[in-house]
Short mmCIF file of C-alpha atoms and ligand atoms in Angstrom, two decimals:
data_model
loop_
_atom_site.label_atom_id
_atom_site.label_comp_id
_atom_site.label_asym_id
_atom_site.label_seq_id
_atom_site.Cartn_x
_atom_site.Cartn_y
_atom_site.Cartn_z
CA UNK A 1374 59.09 61.43 -168.15
CA UNK A 1375 61.08 63.05 -171.15
CA UNK A 1376 64.97 63.40 -171.16
CA UNK A 1377 64.65 66.66 -169.64
CA UNK A 1378 62.03 68.61 -167.71
CA UNK A 1379 61.23 72.35 -168.34
CA UNK A 1380 62.55 74.58 -165.79
CA UNK A 1381 59.91 77.07 -164.67
CA UNK A 1382 62.73 79.67 -164.58
CA UNK A 1383 63.33 79.35 -168.20
CA UNK A 1384 62.73 83.13 -168.62
CA UNK A 1385 64.46 84.27 -165.43
CA UNK A 1386 67.64 86.38 -166.51
CA UNK A 1387 70.97 84.59 -166.26
CA UNK A 1388 72.61 86.25 -163.24
CA UNK A 1389 75.97 88.28 -163.55
CA UNK A 1390 77.33 86.90 -160.38
CA UNK A 1391 76.74 83.64 -158.42
CA UNK A 1392 77.85 82.92 -155.02
CA UNK A 1393 78.05 79.40 -153.65
CA UNK A 1394 78.65 78.80 -149.95
CA UNK A 1395 80.40 75.50 -149.49
CA UNK A 1396 83.23 74.45 -151.86
CA UNK A 1397 83.08 70.66 -151.71
CA UNK A 1398 81.62 67.98 -153.92
CA UNK A 1399 78.42 70.03 -154.57
CA UNK A 1400 79.79 73.54 -154.75
CA UNK A 1401 82.82 72.62 -157.00
CA UNK A 1402 80.74 70.60 -159.42
CA UNK A 1403 78.29 73.56 -159.80
CA UNK A 1404 80.95 75.91 -160.53
CA UNK A 1405 82.54 73.46 -163.02
CA UNK A 1406 79.18 72.70 -164.59
CA UNK A 1407 78.43 76.36 -165.09
CA UNK A 1408 81.70 77.01 -166.82
CA UNK A 1409 81.28 73.79 -168.77
CA UNK A 1410 77.90 75.17 -170.07
CA UNK A 1411 79.56 78.53 -171.22
CA UNK A 1412 78.62 80.74 -168.33
CA UNK A 1413 80.91 83.86 -168.35
CA UNK A 1414 79.74 85.77 -165.24
CA UNK A 1415 81.46 85.70 -161.88
CA UNK A 1416 81.59 82.75 -159.79
CA UNK A 1417 82.65 82.89 -156.11
CA UNK A 1418 82.89 79.77 -154.16
CA UNK A 1419 83.29 80.21 -150.24
CA UNK A 1420 84.68 77.58 -148.02
CA UNK A 1421 85.15 77.71 -144.40
CA UNK A 1422 87.95 75.14 -144.78
CA UNK A 1423 91.46 76.19 -145.28
CA UNK A 1424 92.32 73.46 -147.76
CA UNK A 1425 91.77 73.31 -151.56
CA UNK A 1426 88.50 71.43 -152.21
CA UNK A 1427 88.98 67.55 -151.67
CA UNK A 1428 87.02 64.41 -151.83
CA UNK A 1429 85.65 63.10 -148.60
CA UNK A 1430 85.07 59.29 -149.65
CA UNK A 1431 88.80 58.51 -149.27
CA UNK A 1432 89.12 59.94 -145.81
CA UNK A 1433 87.80 56.62 -144.38
CA UNK A 1434 89.42 54.26 -146.86
CA UNK A 1435 92.54 54.86 -149.15
CA UNK A 1436 93.57 58.01 -147.20
CA UNK A 1437 93.34 56.47 -143.84
CA UNK A 1438 95.41 53.44 -145.21
CA UNK A 1439 98.02 55.63 -146.51
CA UNK A 1440 97.27 54.91 -150.02
CA UNK A 1441 96.24 58.23 -151.01
CA UNK A 1442 97.99 61.68 -150.41
CA UNK A 1443 96.40 65.10 -149.77
CA UNK A 1444 97.07 66.11 -153.18
CA UNK A 1445 95.60 62.90 -154.88
CA UNK A 1446 92.27 63.51 -153.15
CA UNK A 1447 91.88 67.22 -154.41
CA UNK A 1448 88.61 67.57 -156.30
CA UNK A 1449 90.57 69.73 -158.99
CA UNK A 1450 94.27 70.72 -159.46
CA UNK A 1451 95.32 73.84 -157.65
CA UNK A 1452 95.48 75.77 -160.90
CA UNK A 1453 91.95 74.84 -161.97
CA UNK A 1454 90.15 77.71 -160.09
CA UNK A 1455 92.31 80.55 -161.60
CA UNK A 1456 92.32 78.95 -165.00
CA UNK A 1457 88.51 78.86 -165.00
CA UNK A 1458 88.22 82.19 -163.47
CA UNK A 1459 86.41 80.83 -160.42
CA UNK A 1460 87.06 83.01 -157.21
CA UNK A 1461 87.76 80.58 -154.52
CA UNK A 1462 87.80 82.05 -150.96
CA UNK A 1463 89.08 79.37 -148.57
CA UNK A 1464 89.42 79.89 -144.75
CA UNK A 1465 86.30 82.14 -145.19
CA UNK A 1466 83.06 81.58 -142.95
CA UNK A 1467 79.92 83.02 -144.08
CA UNK A 1468 78.21 84.57 -140.99
CA UNK A 1469 75.18 86.33 -142.35
CA UNK A 1470 73.03 86.49 -145.44
CA UNK A 1471 70.54 89.21 -146.23
CA UNK A 1472 68.29 89.26 -149.28
CA UNK A 1473 68.21 92.61 -151.01
CA UNK A 1474 66.18 93.69 -154.09
CA UNK A 1475 68.91 92.92 -156.58
CA UNK A 1476 70.29 89.66 -155.00
CA UNK A 1477 71.93 88.73 -151.74
CA UNK A 1478 74.44 90.41 -149.31
CA UNK A 1479 76.96 87.95 -147.78
CA UNK A 1480 78.81 88.91 -144.65
CA UNK A 1481 81.79 86.75 -144.08
CA UNK A 1482 84.85 86.43 -141.85
CA UNK A 1483 88.31 85.96 -143.36
CA UNK A 1484 91.82 86.38 -141.71
CA UNK A 1485 90.10 88.10 -138.89
CA UNK A 1486 88.33 90.69 -141.11
CA UNK A 1487 84.69 90.94 -141.60
CA UNK A 1488 83.48 92.07 -145.16
CA UNK A 1489 80.05 92.29 -146.97
CA UNK A 1490 79.80 91.68 -150.70
CA UNK A 1491 76.58 91.56 -152.80
CA UNK A 1492 75.88 88.99 -155.56
CA UNK A 1493 73.03 88.21 -158.05
CA UNK A 1494 72.32 84.68 -157.02
CA UNK A 1495 72.86 82.59 -154.06
CA UNK A 1496 73.46 78.62 -153.87
CA UNK A 1497 73.62 76.96 -150.45
CA UNK A 1498 76.05 74.03 -150.52
CA UNK A 1499 76.78 73.93 -146.96
CA UNK A 1500 76.94 70.10 -146.48
CA UNK A 1501 76.62 68.50 -143.15
CA UNK A 1502 78.63 68.11 -139.86
CA UNK A 1503 79.25 64.96 -137.93
CA UNK A 1504 77.08 64.33 -135.02
CA UNK A 1505 78.73 64.04 -131.67
CA UNK A 1506 78.20 62.15 -128.67
CA UNK A 1507 76.91 64.04 -125.52
CA UNK A 1508 77.83 61.19 -122.88
CA UNK A 1509 79.89 61.72 -119.97
CA UNK A 1510 83.53 61.69 -121.09
CA UNK A 1511 82.65 62.39 -124.68
CA UNK A 1512 84.43 65.76 -124.73
CA UNK A 1513 87.79 63.96 -124.39
CA UNK A 1514 90.31 65.07 -127.28
CA UNK A 1515 90.54 61.25 -128.29
CA UNK A 1516 86.91 60.93 -128.87
CA UNK A 1517 86.85 61.81 -132.60
CA UNK A 1518 84.45 62.11 -135.50
CA UNK A 1519 85.41 62.02 -139.23
CA UNK A 1520 83.91 64.50 -141.63
CA UNK A 1521 86.82 66.54 -142.98
CA UNK A 1522 90.38 66.01 -143.59
CA UNK A 1523 91.63 67.62 -140.29
CA UNK A 1524 89.45 65.03 -138.47
CA UNK A 1525 91.03 62.38 -140.72
CA UNK A 1526 94.61 63.54 -139.77
CA UNK A 1527 93.63 63.13 -136.04
CA UNK A 1528 92.18 59.63 -136.74
CA UNK A 1529 95.42 58.62 -138.56
CA UNK A 1530 97.45 59.71 -135.77
CA UNK A 1531 95.62 57.42 -133.42
CA UNK A 1532 95.30 54.12 -135.54
CA UNK A 1533 98.35 52.67 -133.93
CA UNK A 1534 97.72 54.06 -130.49
CA UNK A 1535 95.81 51.16 -129.09
CA UNK A 1536 92.21 49.73 -129.26
CA UNK A 1537 89.69 51.64 -131.20
CA UNK A 1538 86.04 51.63 -130.24
CA UNK A 1539 83.75 52.71 -133.15
CA UNK A 1540 80.43 54.00 -131.85
CA UNK A 1541 77.80 53.49 -134.79
CA UNK A 1542 77.32 50.86 -137.35
CA UNK A 1543 76.83 53.22 -140.21
CA UNK A 1544 78.85 53.62 -143.32
CA UNK A 1545 81.54 55.90 -141.85
CA UNK A 1546 82.10 53.84 -138.69
CA UNK A 1547 82.20 50.45 -140.76
CA UNK A 1548 84.56 51.84 -143.16
CA UNK A 1549 86.91 53.20 -140.35
CA UNK A 1550 86.51 49.86 -138.54
CA UNK A 1551 87.61 47.86 -141.61
CA UNK A 1552 90.56 50.10 -142.58
CA UNK A 1553 91.81 50.09 -138.94
CA UNK A 1554 91.64 46.26 -138.85
CA UNK A 1555 93.67 46.28 -142.10
CA UNK A 1556 96.16 48.39 -140.21
CA UNK A 1557 96.34 45.87 -137.34
CA UNK A 1558 94.22 47.90 -134.67
CA UNK A 1559 91.93 46.07 -132.25
CA UNK A 1560 88.43 47.28 -133.11
CA UNK A 1561 84.89 47.12 -131.49
CA UNK A 1562 81.98 48.44 -133.14
CA UNK A 1563 78.93 49.18 -130.93
CA UNK A 1564 75.64 49.76 -132.59
CA UNK A 1565 72.35 50.68 -130.87
CA UNK A 1566 70.25 49.15 -133.53
CA UNK A 1567 69.46 45.30 -133.88
CA UNK A 1568 71.55 45.31 -137.18
CA UNK A 1569 74.09 47.20 -138.96
CA UNK A 1570 73.24 50.18 -141.50
CA UNK A 1571 69.53 49.75 -140.50
CA UNK A 1572 68.53 52.94 -142.31
CA UNK A 1573 70.41 52.17 -145.60
CA UNK A 1574 70.50 48.65 -146.54
CA UNK A 1575 68.17 45.64 -146.23
CA UNK A 1576 68.52 42.68 -143.69
CA UNK A 1577 70.48 40.38 -146.13
CA UNK A 1578 73.15 42.81 -147.11
CA UNK A 1579 73.36 43.92 -143.32
CA UNK A 1580 73.91 40.38 -142.26
CA UNK A 1581 76.47 39.62 -144.75
CA UNK A 1582 78.49 42.71 -143.89
CA UNK A 1583 78.13 41.64 -140.12
CA UNK A 1584 79.60 38.42 -140.86
CA UNK A 1585 82.36 40.09 -143.01
CA UNK A 1586 83.35 42.45 -140.22
CA UNK A 1587 83.45 39.62 -137.64
CA UNK A 1588 85.42 37.58 -140.18
CA UNK A 1589 87.93 40.41 -140.31
CA UNK A 1590 88.41 40.27 -136.42
CA UNK A 1591 86.30 43.15 -135.37
CA UNK A 1592 83.98 42.61 -132.50
CA UNK A 1593 80.67 43.95 -133.50
CA UNK A 1594 78.09 44.51 -130.63
CA UNK A 1595 74.47 45.10 -131.74
CA UNK A 1596 71.77 46.70 -129.73
CA UNK A 1597 74.37 48.26 -127.50
CA UNK A 1598 74.70 51.78 -126.50
CA UNK A 1599 77.58 53.39 -124.85
CA UNK A 1600 76.91 54.91 -121.46
CA UNK A 1601 80.16 56.70 -120.49
CA UNK A 1602 83.71 57.23 -121.77
CA UNK A 1603 86.25 56.64 -119.03
CA UNK A 1604 89.73 58.09 -118.89
CA UNK A 1605 92.50 57.90 -116.38
CA UNK A 1606 95.34 60.64 -115.68
CA UNK A 1607 94.19 62.32 -118.96
CA UNK A 1608 94.24 59.15 -121.25
CA UNK A 1609 91.28 57.59 -122.68
CA UNK A 1610 90.73 54.15 -121.06
CA UNK A 1611 87.53 52.35 -122.09
CA UNK A 1612 83.85 52.79 -123.11
CA UNK A 1613 81.36 51.52 -120.68
CA UNK A 1614 78.28 50.20 -122.22
CA UNK A 1615 74.80 49.82 -120.85
CA UNK A 1616 75.12 46.67 -118.36
CA UNK A 1617 78.56 47.81 -117.13
CA UNK A 1618 80.96 46.09 -119.27
CA UNK A 1619 84.12 48.37 -120.00
CA UNK A 1620 85.44 47.88 -123.53
CA UNK A 1621 89.19 49.06 -123.73
CA UNK A 1622 89.71 52.15 -125.89
CA UNK A 1623 92.64 54.36 -126.67
CA UNK A 1624 90.51 56.15 -129.26
CA UNK A 1625 86.80 56.42 -129.78
CA UNK A 1626 85.48 57.25 -133.42
CA UNK A 1627 81.78 58.52 -133.15
CA UNK A 1628 80.10 57.53 -136.51
CA UNK A 1629 76.58 58.16 -135.60
CA UNK A 1630 75.53 60.22 -138.71
CA UNK A 1631 75.68 63.68 -139.99
CA UNK A 1632 73.42 66.77 -139.42
CA UNK A 1633 72.75 69.05 -142.33
CA UNK A 1634 74.19 72.70 -141.86
CA UNK A 1635 70.95 74.60 -142.06
CA UNK A 1636 71.81 77.80 -140.14
CA UNK A 1637 72.40 80.09 -142.89
CA UNK A 1638 69.13 78.87 -144.52
CA UNK A 1639 67.25 79.31 -141.17
CA UNK A 1640 68.61 82.95 -141.17
CA UNK A 1641 66.88 83.57 -144.53
CA UNK A 1642 63.65 82.10 -143.26
CA UNK A 1643 63.88 79.13 -145.56
CA UNK A 1644 61.82 76.03 -144.81
CA UNK A 1645 64.14 73.52 -143.13
CA UNK A 1646 63.06 69.85 -142.09
CA UNK A 1647 66.36 67.99 -141.13
CA UNK A 1648 67.89 69.74 -143.98
CA UNK A 1649 67.04 72.68 -146.47
CA UNK A 1650 63.87 71.64 -148.21
CA UNK A 1651 64.21 71.74 -151.93
CA UNK A 1652 62.01 70.89 -154.96
CA UNK A 1653 63.21 68.84 -157.94
CA UNK A 1654 64.76 72.16 -159.34
CA UNK A 1655 66.83 72.57 -156.08
CA UNK A 1656 64.74 75.72 -155.28
CA UNK A 1657 64.22 76.37 -151.68
CA UNK A 1658 61.06 77.64 -150.06
CA UNK A 1659 61.49 81.23 -151.33
CA UNK A 1660 61.56 80.04 -154.89
CA UNK A 1661 64.74 81.89 -155.34
CA UNK A 1662 67.63 80.56 -153.36
CA UNK A 1663 68.95 77.23 -154.42
CA UNK A 1664 70.51 74.53 -152.36
CA UNK A 1665 72.42 71.41 -153.44
CA UNK A 1666 74.24 68.46 -151.86
CA UNK A 1667 74.17 66.86 -148.24
CA UNK A 1668 72.49 70.20 -146.78
CA UNK A 1669 69.16 69.37 -148.61
CA UNK A 1670 66.06 67.58 -147.88
CA UNK A 1671 64.25 66.18 -150.90
CA UNK A 1672 60.49 65.80 -151.49
CA UNK A 1673 59.23 62.87 -153.28
CA UNK A 1674 56.46 62.88 -155.85
CA UNK A 1675 54.43 61.30 -153.15
CA UNK A 1676 55.34 64.04 -150.55
CA UNK A 1677 57.71 62.11 -148.58
CA UNK A 1678 60.68 63.94 -147.36
CA UNK A 1679 64.23 62.25 -147.27
CA UNK A 1680 67.80 63.17 -147.27
CA UNK A 1681 70.63 61.73 -149.43
CA UNK A 1682 74.09 61.98 -148.54
CA UNK A 1683 76.23 60.86 -151.39
CA UNK A 1684 78.66 62.25 -154.06
CA UNK A 1685 76.08 61.02 -156.80
CA UNK A 1686 73.37 63.29 -155.13
CA UNK A 1687 75.68 66.45 -154.74
CA UNK A 1688 76.79 66.26 -158.59
CA UNK A 1689 73.26 65.54 -159.72
CA UNK A 1690 71.86 68.51 -157.85
CA UNK A 1691 74.76 70.72 -158.96
CA UNK A 1692 73.95 70.08 -162.59
CA UNK A 1693 70.25 70.81 -161.89
CA UNK A 1694 71.12 73.99 -160.05
CA UNK A 1695 73.41 74.89 -163.02
CA UNK A 1696 70.47 74.42 -165.47
CA UNK A 1697 68.20 76.49 -163.35
CA UNK A 1698 70.78 79.26 -163.07
CA UNK A 1699 71.26 79.39 -166.81
CA UNK A 1700 67.44 78.99 -167.52
CA UNK A 1701 67.86 75.59 -169.33
CA UNK A 1702 65.91 72.46 -169.13
CA UNK A 1703 66.62 70.56 -165.99
CA UNK A 1704 68.41 67.29 -166.69
CA UNK A 1705 66.44 64.17 -165.99
CA UNK A 1706 67.30 62.76 -162.64
CA UNK A 1707 68.54 58.97 -162.72
CA UNK A 1708 68.17 56.57 -159.92
CA UNK A 1709 70.36 57.64 -157.00
CA UNK A 1710 73.51 55.47 -156.43
CA UNK A 1711 76.06 55.18 -153.54
CA UNK A 1712 79.09 52.96 -152.93
CA UNK A 1713 80.92 51.90 -149.62
CA UNK A 1714 84.10 49.99 -149.45
CA UNK A 1715 84.55 48.05 -146.04
CA UNK A 1716 87.78 45.99 -146.33
CA UNK A 1717 87.58 43.83 -149.13
CA UNK A 1718 83.74 44.35 -149.24
CA UNK A 1719 82.61 46.44 -152.10
CA UNK A 1720 79.05 47.61 -151.67
CA UNK A 1721 77.09 49.50 -154.43
CA UNK A 1722 73.57 50.76 -154.18
CA UNK A 1723 71.25 52.07 -156.77
CA UNK A 1724 67.67 53.40 -156.30
CA UNK A 1725 65.93 53.88 -152.93
CA UNK A 1726 65.10 51.02 -150.67
CA UNK A 1727 62.20 51.42 -148.25
CA UNK A 1728 58.62 51.39 -149.24
CA UNK A 1729 59.28 48.15 -151.32
CA UNK A 1730 56.93 45.35 -151.19
CA UNK A 1731 59.10 42.39 -152.03
CA UNK A 1732 62.76 41.51 -152.46
CA UNK A 1733 64.96 38.87 -153.96
CA UNK A 1734 68.59 37.91 -153.26
CA UNK A 1735 70.75 36.44 -156.09
CA UNK A 1736 73.79 34.66 -155.12
CA UNK A 1737 76.29 33.42 -157.73
CA UNK A 1738 76.58 29.77 -156.45
CA UNK A 1739 80.18 29.54 -157.80
CA UNK A 1740 81.23 32.90 -156.46
CA UNK A 1741 79.14 33.30 -153.19
CA UNK A 1742 80.79 36.51 -152.18
CA UNK A 1743 78.92 38.22 -155.02
CA UNK A 1744 75.34 38.92 -153.76
CA UNK A 1745 72.68 41.06 -155.26
CA UNK A 1746 69.75 42.10 -153.27
CA UNK A 1747 66.70 43.26 -155.43
CA UNK A 1748 63.89 45.35 -154.37
CA UNK A 1749 60.61 45.71 -155.89
CA UNK A 1750 57.44 47.76 -155.38
CA UNK A 1751 54.04 46.93 -156.97
CA UNK A 1752 56.06 44.09 -158.90
CA UNK A 1753 58.54 46.62 -160.37
CA UNK A 1754 62.35 46.78 -159.60
CA UNK A 1755 63.05 49.93 -157.64
CA UNK A 1756 66.53 49.39 -156.08
CA UNK A 1757 69.44 47.10 -155.79
CA UNK A 1758 72.31 46.37 -153.55
CA UNK A 1759 75.40 44.65 -154.96
CA UNK A 1760 78.14 43.23 -153.00
CA UNK A 1761 81.35 42.46 -154.76
CA UNK A 1762 79.34 42.54 -158.20
CA UNK A 1763 80.41 45.63 -159.85
CA UNK A 1764 79.33 44.30 -163.32
CA UNK A 1765 75.81 43.67 -161.99
CA UNK A 1766 75.61 46.93 -160.51
CA UNK A 1767 76.48 48.77 -163.94
CA UNK A 1768 73.67 46.61 -165.36
CA UNK A 1769 71.19 47.41 -162.77
CA UNK A 1770 71.95 51.10 -162.70
CA UNK A 1771 71.59 51.26 -166.39
CA UNK A 1772 68.21 49.42 -166.34
CA UNK A 1773 66.78 51.84 -163.70
CA UNK A 1774 68.18 54.82 -165.57
CA UNK A 1775 66.26 54.02 -168.73
CA UNK A 1776 63.22 52.87 -166.59
CA UNK A 1777 63.45 49.24 -167.21
CA UNK A 1778 61.68 47.72 -164.16
CA UNK A 1779 60.95 43.98 -164.33
CA UNK A 1780 59.39 42.25 -161.49
CA UNK A 1781 61.04 39.55 -159.32
CA UNK A 1782 59.90 36.61 -161.60
CA UNK A 1783 61.84 37.82 -164.54
CA UNK A 1784 65.01 38.20 -162.48
CA UNK A 1785 64.81 35.25 -160.18
CA UNK A 1786 66.89 32.61 -162.21
CA UNK A 1787 70.39 32.94 -160.84
CA UNK A 1788 71.62 30.68 -163.69
CA UNK A 1789 71.23 33.45 -166.07
CA UNK A 1790 73.34 36.49 -165.54
CA UNK A 1791 71.73 39.74 -164.97
CA UNK A 1792 73.31 41.20 -167.94
CA UNK A 1793 71.34 38.82 -170.09
CA UNK A 1794 68.04 39.63 -168.15
CA UNK A 1795 68.52 43.36 -168.22
CA UNK A 1796 70.79 44.10 -171.14
CA UNK A 1797 69.66 46.96 -173.45
CA UNK A 1798 68.00 44.76 -175.81
CA UNK A 1799 65.65 43.72 -173.04
CA UNK A 1800 64.69 47.33 -172.14
P1 FAD B 547 80.12 68.74 -147.72
O1 FAD B 547 81.16 67.93 -148.37
O2 FAD B 547 79.75 68.58 -146.43
O3 FAD B 547 80.88 70.36 -147.95
C1 FAD B 547 80.10 71.50 -147.41
C2 FAD B 547 81.22 72.61 -147.27
O4 FAD B 547 80.46 73.83 -146.84
C3 FAD B 547 82.15 72.21 -146.11
O5 FAD B 547 83.53 72.33 -146.70
C4 FAD B 547 81.88 73.26 -145.00
O6 FAD B 547 82.87 73.63 -144.30
C5 FAD B 547 81.43 74.46 -145.95
N1 FAD B 547 80.48 75.29 -145.29
C6 FAD B 547 79.51 75.16 -144.44
N2 FAD B 547 78.85 76.11 -143.93
C7 FAD B 547 79.79 77.14 -144.18
C8 FAD B 547 79.73 78.65 -144.11
N3 FAD B 547 78.89 79.19 -143.27
N4 FAD B 547 80.71 79.34 -144.58
C9 FAD B 547 81.67 78.81 -145.46
N5 FAD B 547 81.67 77.32 -145.72
C10 FAD B 547 80.67 76.82 -145.25
N6 FAD B 547 79.60 59.40 -150.51
C11 FAD B 547 79.58 58.31 -151.42
O7 FAD B 547 78.72 58.50 -152.24
N7 FAD B 547 80.23 57.35 -151.21
C12 FAD B 547 81.26 57.18 -150.28
O8 FAD B 547 81.92 56.10 -150.32
C13 FAD B 547 81.26 58.21 -149.27
N8 FAD B 547 82.28 58.08 -148.31
C14 FAD B 547 82.33 59.08 -147.29
C15 FAD B 547 83.42 58.94 -146.29
C16 FAD B 547 83.43 59.91 -145.38
C17 FAD B 547 84.41 59.78 -144.21
C18 FAD B 547 82.68 61.07 -145.27
C19 FAD B 547 82.74 62.11 -144.44
C20 FAD B 547 81.69 61.11 -146.45
C21 FAD B 547 81.54 60.13 -147.21
N9 FAD B 547 80.56 60.22 -148.41
C22 FAD B 547 80.36 59.26 -149.19
C23 FAD B 547 79.62 61.40 -148.36
C24 FAD B 547 80.05 62.51 -149.31
O9 FAD B 547 81.34 62.79 -148.99
C25 FAD B 547 79.08 63.65 -149.23
O10 FAD B 547 77.90 63.24 -149.54
C26 FAD B 547 79.60 65.00 -149.89
O11 FAD B 547 80.81 65.32 -149.25
C27 FAD B 547 78.51 65.92 -149.86
O12 FAD B 547 79.12 67.24 -150.55
P2 FAD B 547 78.58 68.55 -150.08
O13 FAD B 547 79.28 69.52 -151.07
O14 FAD B 547 76.93 68.55 -150.22
O15 FAD B 547 78.94 68.98 -148.61
#
């Protein structure tokens, strides 16, 4: 692949107005990129949330720990939007979209009023919502999810209230578990699968993290599903698991994944499959509407469909969408990456695992906390998980970005640092 791919929209007229629904990592980055690329037309960002756009990753980490303020997690300074002539409509829910000959009509509700406005181009950046439990008792107010800052406020108010049961051993659940332990809460994680993070990381990384969480004092129950949430006199009391054991709980945090918000795309008749289906240019099935970030479903070159829920994906797709709107070449997509901080465990992932044919784990014998799991397909490096090894992560990410993909035999000698084996001169 060359550094840039041609956009098939290269000759489409540059729109005079763009509306972006959703003002979070993807939407704000798109607006920013359009201005940085010299776009002078109207940009309107619509957000259902009443807050200025903020970062979500700290909500389960520094923010919950009290080490970040609501101001420090803002994606941009409050003055940024006016300075950049970006119209930001917060507290505004888009209810209906209609394609018209010259663009799109957007019907939204704000301050109890309904209005309709027309724009030349539409970008969906509607993200995802946290999945909820549907068990008996799961509608209790102390059964919480964590997706937005209001959820985080509710959770922060409950950390000292008594034992916490986290349902789901995914990233959000494990980050909250680690943070809550740091703050002194008694924490139990119950995970239905036979290992943690089953969809996201390989078995070596999963078992290392399992040991780390148990080492922090968290009880982790694998292969365990909640059956009922019990309360007495209004207060939450326990989670009953299959088999009958009752785990004391003052608060339940449900971390069982997120569901793409596809309602508006469905209204427009766009193809959805767990998310809004997009091509490599972020075009949806009508070839005109663009969609970016957590609300999307990608289609790989081999035709496989997958979703990415990460800040990196939101940023990359925002850059792609900006190029498409401006009729410019689409930037080359680098290997996706992700991070997760769980207590003192720092996990960084680059590339996509799954579909690999072999793997190799490198452990620094002098610093065993540093582990790198490497994944290969057809003898070529495709992905890596780095635990507590940020320097290795930088080297691996750079190698994948420039398509330097050696096989396992070239990377197996743990006596030689990855920097030496993969440094630019080896590419
Ligand atoms: P979202 O952030 O979901 O934003 C979509 C916005 O659209 C929302 O504000 C929503 O209200 C709005 N919206 C939807 N429908 C409408 C409508 N009809 N009208 C108006 N507005 C609407 N990623 C990492 O890479 N690393 C991490 O460590 C990490 N930690 C995380 C921790 C937590 C607690 C959470 C919740 C997420 C974390 N993520 C992390 C994931 C990351 O935050 C998401 O990938 C990212 O927020 C996706 O951005 P987005 O703009 O696509 O969607």
